PDB file of C-alpha atoms in Angstrom:
ATOM      1  CA  THR A   1       9.217  -0.893  18.726  1.00 68.00           C
ATOM      2  CA  LEU A   2       9.015  -1.470  22.485  1.00 78.00           C
ATOM      3  CA  THR A   3       6.672   1.498  22.921  1.00 81.00           C
ATOM      4  CA  ARG A   4       4.586   0.389  19.940  1.00 81.00           C
ATOM      5  CA  ASP A   5       4.368  -3.183  21.275  1.00 84.00           C
ATOM      6  CA  ALA A   6       3.354  -1.911  24.730  1.00 87.00           C
ATOM      7  CA  GLY A   7       0.569   0.129  23.145  1.00 86.00           C
ATOM      8  CA  LYS A   8      -0.563  -2.882  21.128  1.00 86.00           C
ATOM      9  CA  LEU A   9      -0.625  -5.038  24.285  1.00 89.00           C
ATOM     10  CA  ARG A  10      -2.904  -2.444  25.917  1.00 89.00           C
ATOM     11  CA  GLU A  11      -5.201  -2.555  22.864  1.00 87.00           C
ATOM     12  CA  ILE A  12      -5.347  -6.360  23.047  1.00 88.00           C
ATOM     13  CA  LYS A  13      -6.008  -6.322  26.799  1.00 88.00           C
ATOM     14  CA  ASP A  14      -8.868  -3.854  26.314  1.00 88.00           C
ATOM     15  CA  ALA A  15     -10.380  -6.066  23.588  1.00 86.00           C
ATOM     16  CA  LEU A  16     -10.272  -9.287  25.641  1.00 88.00           C
ATOM     17  CA  ARG A  17     -13.613 -10.939  26.340  1.00 89.00           C
ATOM     18  CA  GLY A  18     -12.709 -13.923  28.480  1.00 90.00           C
ATOM     19  CA  ASP A  19      -9.746 -15.512  26.752  1.00 85.00           C
ATOM     20  CA  ARG A  20     -10.605 -14.182  23.287  1.00 86.00           C
ATOM     21  CA  VAL A  21      -9.911 -10.998  21.390  1.00 84.00           C
ATOM     22  CA  TYR A  22     -12.780  -9.629  19.336  1.00 83.00           C
ATOM     23  CA  PRO A  23     -11.582  -6.816  17.083  1.00 84.00           C
ATOM     24  CA  VAL A  24     -13.921  -4.575  15.133  1.00 82.00           C
ATOM     25  CA  ILE A  25     -13.727  -5.436  11.430  1.00 80.00           C
ATOM     26  CA  ASP A  26     -14.957  -2.581   9.265  1.00 78.00           C
ATOM     27  CA  THR A  27     -15.749  -3.633   5.701  1.00 73.00           C
ATOM     28  CA  VAL A  28     -17.469  -0.515   4.417  1.00 72.00           C
ATOM     29  CA  GLY A  29     -16.437   2.534   6.450  1.00 63.00           C
ATOM     30  CA  THR A  30     -12.870   2.982   5.244  1.00 61.00           C
ATOM     31  CA  ILE A  31     -11.684   5.761   2.985  1.00 61.00           C
ATOM     32  CA  THR A  32      -9.564   3.419   0.858  1.00 60.00           C
ATOM     33  CA  GLY A  33     -12.265   0.791   0.339  1.00 60.00           C
ATOM     34  CA  ARG A  34     -10.114  -1.821   2.078  1.00 64.00           C
ATOM     35  CA  PHE A  35     -11.092  -3.683   5.203  1.00 72.00           C
ATOM     36  CA  ALA A  36      -9.918  -2.177   8.471  1.00 75.00           C
ATOM     37  CA  ILE A  37      -9.410  -4.046  11.721  1.00 79.00           C
ATOM     38  CA  ARG A  38      -9.628  -1.845  14.799  1.00 80.00           C
ATOM     39  CA  ARG A  39      -9.636  -2.158  18.570  1.00 81.00           C
ATOM     40  CA  PRO A  40      -7.155  -3.826  18.316  1.00 85.00           C
ATOM     41  CA  ALA A  41      -5.615  -3.251  14.898  1.00 80.00           C
ATOM     42  CA  LEU A  42      -4.279  -6.787  14.563  1.00 78.00           C
ATOM     43  CA  GLN A  43      -2.834  -6.164  11.106  1.00 75.00           C
ATOM     44  CA  ASN A  44      -0.209  -3.979  12.807  1.00 75.00           C
ATOM     45  CA  LEU A  45       1.175  -6.631  15.132  1.00 80.00           C
ATOM     46  CA  SER A  46       4.949  -6.786  15.030  1.00 81.00           C
ATOM     47  CA  PRO A  47       6.327 -10.177  13.963  1.00 79.00           C
ATOM     48  CA  GLY A  48       7.463 -10.884  17.530  1.00 82.00           C
ATOM     49  CA  MET A  49       3.933 -10.408  18.874  1.00 82.00           C
ATOM     50  CA  ARG A  50       2.108 -12.634  16.396  1.00 80.00           C
ATOM     51  CA  SER A  51       2.776 -15.722  18.504  1.00 81.00           C
ATOM     52  CA  LEU A  52       0.460 -14.244  21.162  1.00 80.00           C
ATOM     53  CA  LEU A  53      -2.519 -15.127  18.984  1.00 80.00           C
ATOM     54  CA  PHE A  54      -3.461 -18.690  18.255  1.00 82.00           C
ATOM     55  CA  PRO A  55      -6.563 -20.295  16.758  1.00 85.00           C
ATOM     56  CA  ASP A  56      -8.970 -22.770  18.268  1.00 85.00           C
ATOM     57  CA  GLU A  57      -8.053 -26.419  17.842  1.00 91.00           C
ATOM     58  CA  GLY A  58      -8.572 -27.536  14.260  1.00 95.00           C
ATOM     59  CA  MET A  59      -8.506 -23.944  12.959  1.00 91.00           C
ATOM     60  CA  VAL A  60      -5.707 -21.866  11.447  1.00 89.00           C
ATOM     61  CA  LEU A  61      -4.916 -18.173  11.364  1.00 81.00           C
ATOM     62  CA  VAL A  62      -4.664 -16.810   7.860  1.00 79.00           C
ATOM     63  CA  GLY A  63      -2.890 -13.656   6.766  1.00 72.00           C
ATOM     64  CA  ALA A  64      -2.798 -11.830   3.479  1.00 69.00           C
ATOM     65  CA  ASP A  65      -0.248  -9.278   2.374  1.00 68.00           C
ATOM     66  CA  LEU A  66      -2.209  -6.549   0.637  1.00 73.00           C
ATOM     67  CA  SER A  67       0.632  -4.045   0.797  1.00 76.00           C
ATOM     68  CA  HIS A  68       0.620  -3.534  -2.962  1.00 85.00           C
ATOM     69  CA  VAL A  69      -2.666  -5.014  -4.083  1.00 88.00           C
ATOM     70  CA  GLU A  70      -3.624  -2.137  -6.420  1.00 90.00           C
ATOM     71  CA  PRO A  71      -0.424  -2.231  -8.510  1.00 94.00           C
ATOM     72  CA  SER A  72      -0.585  -6.039  -8.568  1.00 93.00           C
ATOM     73  CA  ILE A  73      -4.083  -5.958 -10.019  1.00 93.00           C
ATOM     74  CA  ALA A  74      -3.126  -3.212 -12.492  1.00 95.00           C
ATOM     75  CA  ALA A  75      -0.066  -5.201 -13.573  1.00 96.00           C
ATOM     76  CA  ALA A  76      -2.164  -8.299 -14.182  1.00 95.00           C
ATOM     77  CA  LEU A  77      -4.891  -6.434 -16.068  1.00 95.00           C
ATOM     78  CA  SER A  78      -2.538  -4.319 -18.176  1.00 96.00           C
ATOM     79  CA  GLY A  79      -0.081  -7.130 -18.890  1.00 96.00           C
ATOM     80  CA  ASP A  80       2.888  -4.787 -18.385  1.00 96.00           C
ATOM     81  CA  ALA A  81       5.900  -7.099 -17.989  1.00 96.00           C
ATOM     82  CA  ALA A  82       7.964  -4.508 -16.098  1.00 95.00           C
ATOM     83  CA  MET A  83       5.129  -3.874 -13.672  1.00 96.00           C
ATOM     84  CA  LEU A  84       4.586  -7.609 -13.212  1.00 96.00           C
ATOM     85  CA  GLU A  85       8.272  -7.895 -12.304  1.00 94.00           C
ATOM     86  CA  ALA A  86       7.964  -4.993  -9.853  1.00 94.00           C
ATOM     87  CA  VAL A  87       5.017  -6.582  -8.016  1.00 94.00           C
ATOM     88  CA  ALA A  88       6.509 -10.082  -7.836  1.00 92.00           C
ATOM     89  CA  PRO A  89       6.260 -11.709  -4.395  1.00 88.00           C
ATOM     90  CA  GLY A  90       8.867 -10.377  -2.013  1.00 86.00           C
ATOM     91  CA  SER A  91       9.494  -7.191  -3.957  1.00 90.00           C
ATOM     92  CA  ASP A  92       8.527  -3.616  -3.130  1.00 92.00           C
ATOM     93  CA  PRO A  93       7.035  -2.096  -6.293  1.00 93.00           C
ATOM     94  CA  TYR A  94       7.201   1.436  -4.903  1.00 94.00           C
ATOM     95  CA  LEU A  95      10.896   1.121  -4.094  1.00 94.00           C
ATOM     96  CA  TRP A  96      11.488  -0.497  -7.484  1.00 92.00           C
ATOM     97  CA  LEU A  97       9.605   2.354  -9.193  1.00 94.00           C
ATOM     98  CA  ALA A  98      11.442   5.079  -7.254  1.00 95.00           C
ATOM     99  CA  SER A  99      14.818   3.541  -8.073  1.00 95.00           C
ATOM    100  CA  THR A 100      13.887   3.375 -11.741  1.00 94.00           C
ATOM    101  CA  ILE A 101      12.494   6.927 -11.922  1.00 94.00           C
ATOM    102  CA  TRP A 102      15.512   8.471 -10.208  1.00 94.00           C
ATOM    103  CA  GLY A 103      18.042   6.103 -11.801  1.00 94.00           C
ATOM    104  CA  GLU A 104      19.738   5.096  -8.571  1.00 95.00           C
ATOM    105  CA  ASN A 105      19.336   2.655  -5.718  1.00 94.00           C
ATOM    106  CA  ILE A 106      16.822   4.025  -3.248  1.00 93.00           C
ATOM    107  CA  ASP A 107      16.331   2.603   0.227  1.00 93.00           C
ATOM    108  CA  ALA A 108      12.998   2.130   1.960  1.00 92.00           C
ATOM    109  CA  ASP A 109      13.411   5.228   4.133  1.00 93.00           C
ATOM    110  CA  ASP A 110      14.072   7.568   1.207  1.00 95.00           C
ATOM    111  CA  PRO A 111      11.168  10.045   0.802  1.00 94.00           C
ATOM    112  CA  ARG A 112      11.213   9.406  -2.956  1.00 94.00           C
ATOM    113  CA  ARG A 113       9.711   5.963  -2.293  1.00 94.00           C
ATOM    114  CA  LYS A 114       6.648   7.640  -0.792  1.00 93.00           C
ATOM    115  CA  ILE A 115       6.476  10.057  -3.723  1.00 94.00           C
ATOM    116  CA  ALA A 116       6.586   7.139  -6.185  1.00 94.00           C
ATOM    117  CA  LYS A 117       3.957   5.220  -4.210  1.00 94.00           C
ATOM    118  CA  THR A 118       1.583   8.158  -3.921  1.00 93.00           C
ATOM    119  CA  ALA A 119       1.998   9.070  -7.590  1.00 94.00           C
ATOM    120  CA  LEU A 120       1.415   5.506  -8.780  1.00 95.00           C
ATOM    121  CA  LEU A 121      -1.708   5.080  -6.657  1.00 92.00           C
ATOM    122  CA  ALA A 122      -2.926   8.516  -7.747  1.00 92.00           C
ATOM    123  CA  SER A 123      -2.528   7.493 -11.380  1.00 90.00           C
ATOM    124  CA  LEU A 124      -4.502   4.309 -10.719  1.00 90.00           C
ATOM    125  CA  TYR A 125      -7.363   6.274  -9.200  1.00 86.00           C
ATOM    126  CA  GLY A 126      -7.298   9.117 -11.745  1.00 85.00           C
ATOM    127  CA  GLN A 127      -6.044  11.899  -9.488  1.00 88.00           C
ATOM    128  CA  GLY A 128      -5.043  15.000 -11.436  1.00 89.00           C
ATOM    129  CA  THR A 129      -1.580  16.503 -11.510  1.00 91.00           C
ATOM    130  CA  GLU A 130      -2.545  19.643  -9.575  1.00 93.00           C
ATOM    131  CA  SER A 131      -4.056  17.742  -6.638  1.00 92.00           C
ATOM    132  CA  LEU A 132      -1.184  15.221  -6.736  1.00 91.00           C
ATOM    133  CA  ALA A 133       1.322  18.070  -6.460  1.00 93.00           C
ATOM    134  CA  GLN A 134      -0.587  19.512  -3.508  1.00 92.00           C
ATOM    135  CA  ARG A 135      -0.782  16.133  -1.820  1.00 91.00           C
ATOM    136  CA  LEU A 136       2.951  15.557  -2.236  1.00 90.00           C
ATOM    137  CA  GLY A 137       3.935  19.128  -1.377  1.00 91.00           C
ATOM    138  CA  ILE A 138       5.766  19.594  -4.691  1.00 92.00           C
ATOM    139  CA  ASN A 139       5.129  21.867  -7.658  1.00 93.00           C
ATOM    140  CA  GLU A 140       3.058  20.719 -10.624  1.00 94.00           C
ATOM    141  CA  GLU A 141       6.066  20.487 -12.931  1.00 95.00           C
ATOM    142  CA  ARG A 142       7.745  18.047 -10.534  1.00 93.00           C
ATOM    143  CA  ALA A 143       4.488  16.049 -10.261  1.00 94.00           C
ATOM    144  CA  ARG A 144       4.346  15.831 -14.084  1.00 94.00           C
ATOM    145  CA  GLU A 145       7.967  14.616 -14.126  1.00 94.00           C
ATOM    146  CA  VAL A 146       7.201  11.878 -11.584  1.00 94.00           C
ATOM    147  CA  ARG A 147       4.143  10.845 -13.548  1.00 94.00           C
ATOM    148  CA  ALA A 148       6.188  10.760 -16.761  1.00 95.00           C
ATOM    149  CA  GLY A 149       8.699   8.558 -14.924  1.00 95.00           C
ATOM    150  CA  ILE A 150       5.899   6.118 -14.116  1.00 96.00           C
ATOM    151  CA  ASP A 151       4.853   6.075 -17.766  1.00 95.00           C
ATOM    152  CA  ARG A 152       8.453   5.425 -18.909  1.00 95.00           C
ATOM    153  CA  THR A 153       8.884   2.683 -16.316  1.00 95.00           C
ATOM    154  CA  PHE A 154       5.565   0.972 -17.033  1.00 96.00           C
ATOM    155  CA  PRO A 155       4.738   1.885 -20.673  1.00 96.00           C
ATOM    156  CA  ILE A 156       2.155  -0.856 -21.265  1.00 97.00           C
ATOM    157  CA  PHE A 157       0.405   0.056 -18.021  1.00 96.00           C
ATOM    158  CA  ALA A 158       0.429   3.743 -19.069  1.00 94.00           C
ATOM    159  CA  LYS A 159      -1.261   2.933 -22.393  1.00 95.00           C
ATOM    160  CA  TRP A 160      -3.783   0.666 -20.662  1.00 95.00           C
ATOM    161  CA  ARG A 161      -4.611   3.348 -18.072  1.00 92.00           C
ATOM    162  CA  LYS A 162      -5.046   6.006 -20.769  1.00 90.00           C
ATOM    163  CA  ARG A 163      -7.403   3.710 -22.734  1.00 91.00           C
ATOM    164  CA  LEU A 164      -9.468   3.149 -19.614  1.00 86.00           C
ATOM    165  CA  MET A 165      -9.689   6.856 -18.903  1.00 82.00           C
ATOM    166  CA  ALA A 166     -10.686   7.563 -22.513  1.00 82.00           C
ATOM    167  CA  ASP A 167     -13.487   4.988 -22.275  1.00 73.00           C
ATOM    168  CA  ASP A 168     -15.074   6.846 -19.354  1.00 60.00           C
TER     169      ASP A 168
END
């Protein structure tokens, strides 16, 4: 993290205008549709560096954890109790999903977490099995198995998603 923090300090220094940092906030040019903060990417500050930034008197800095916003919205809209549990504050729904699909405790560094995350997001956005398999670097049969694991883990969500796709 020392190298990463040094790079972030350079980004902040380059963005200084007087005693203020003015990042570029992009609200429409991102691939994901989310906001992006660049030059410097303040959302990537390590916890130890956050104390470097402070607001003007009478103001506060506000942060929002959007790390699993899509599954949280899908859980709320579908009413899937298991998915609502997985997205509860402080939990990692992708880790929870991976552990459930593979039937064992999975840690955050296990590549199956990324597979579960990518497959869940792909199912939310309607990505097909063939392109999902290509994206994950696995065969289509394996991609179907992962997708079936999502449907078993979140059955109410699966029915809700299928109804939405049928209404298209």
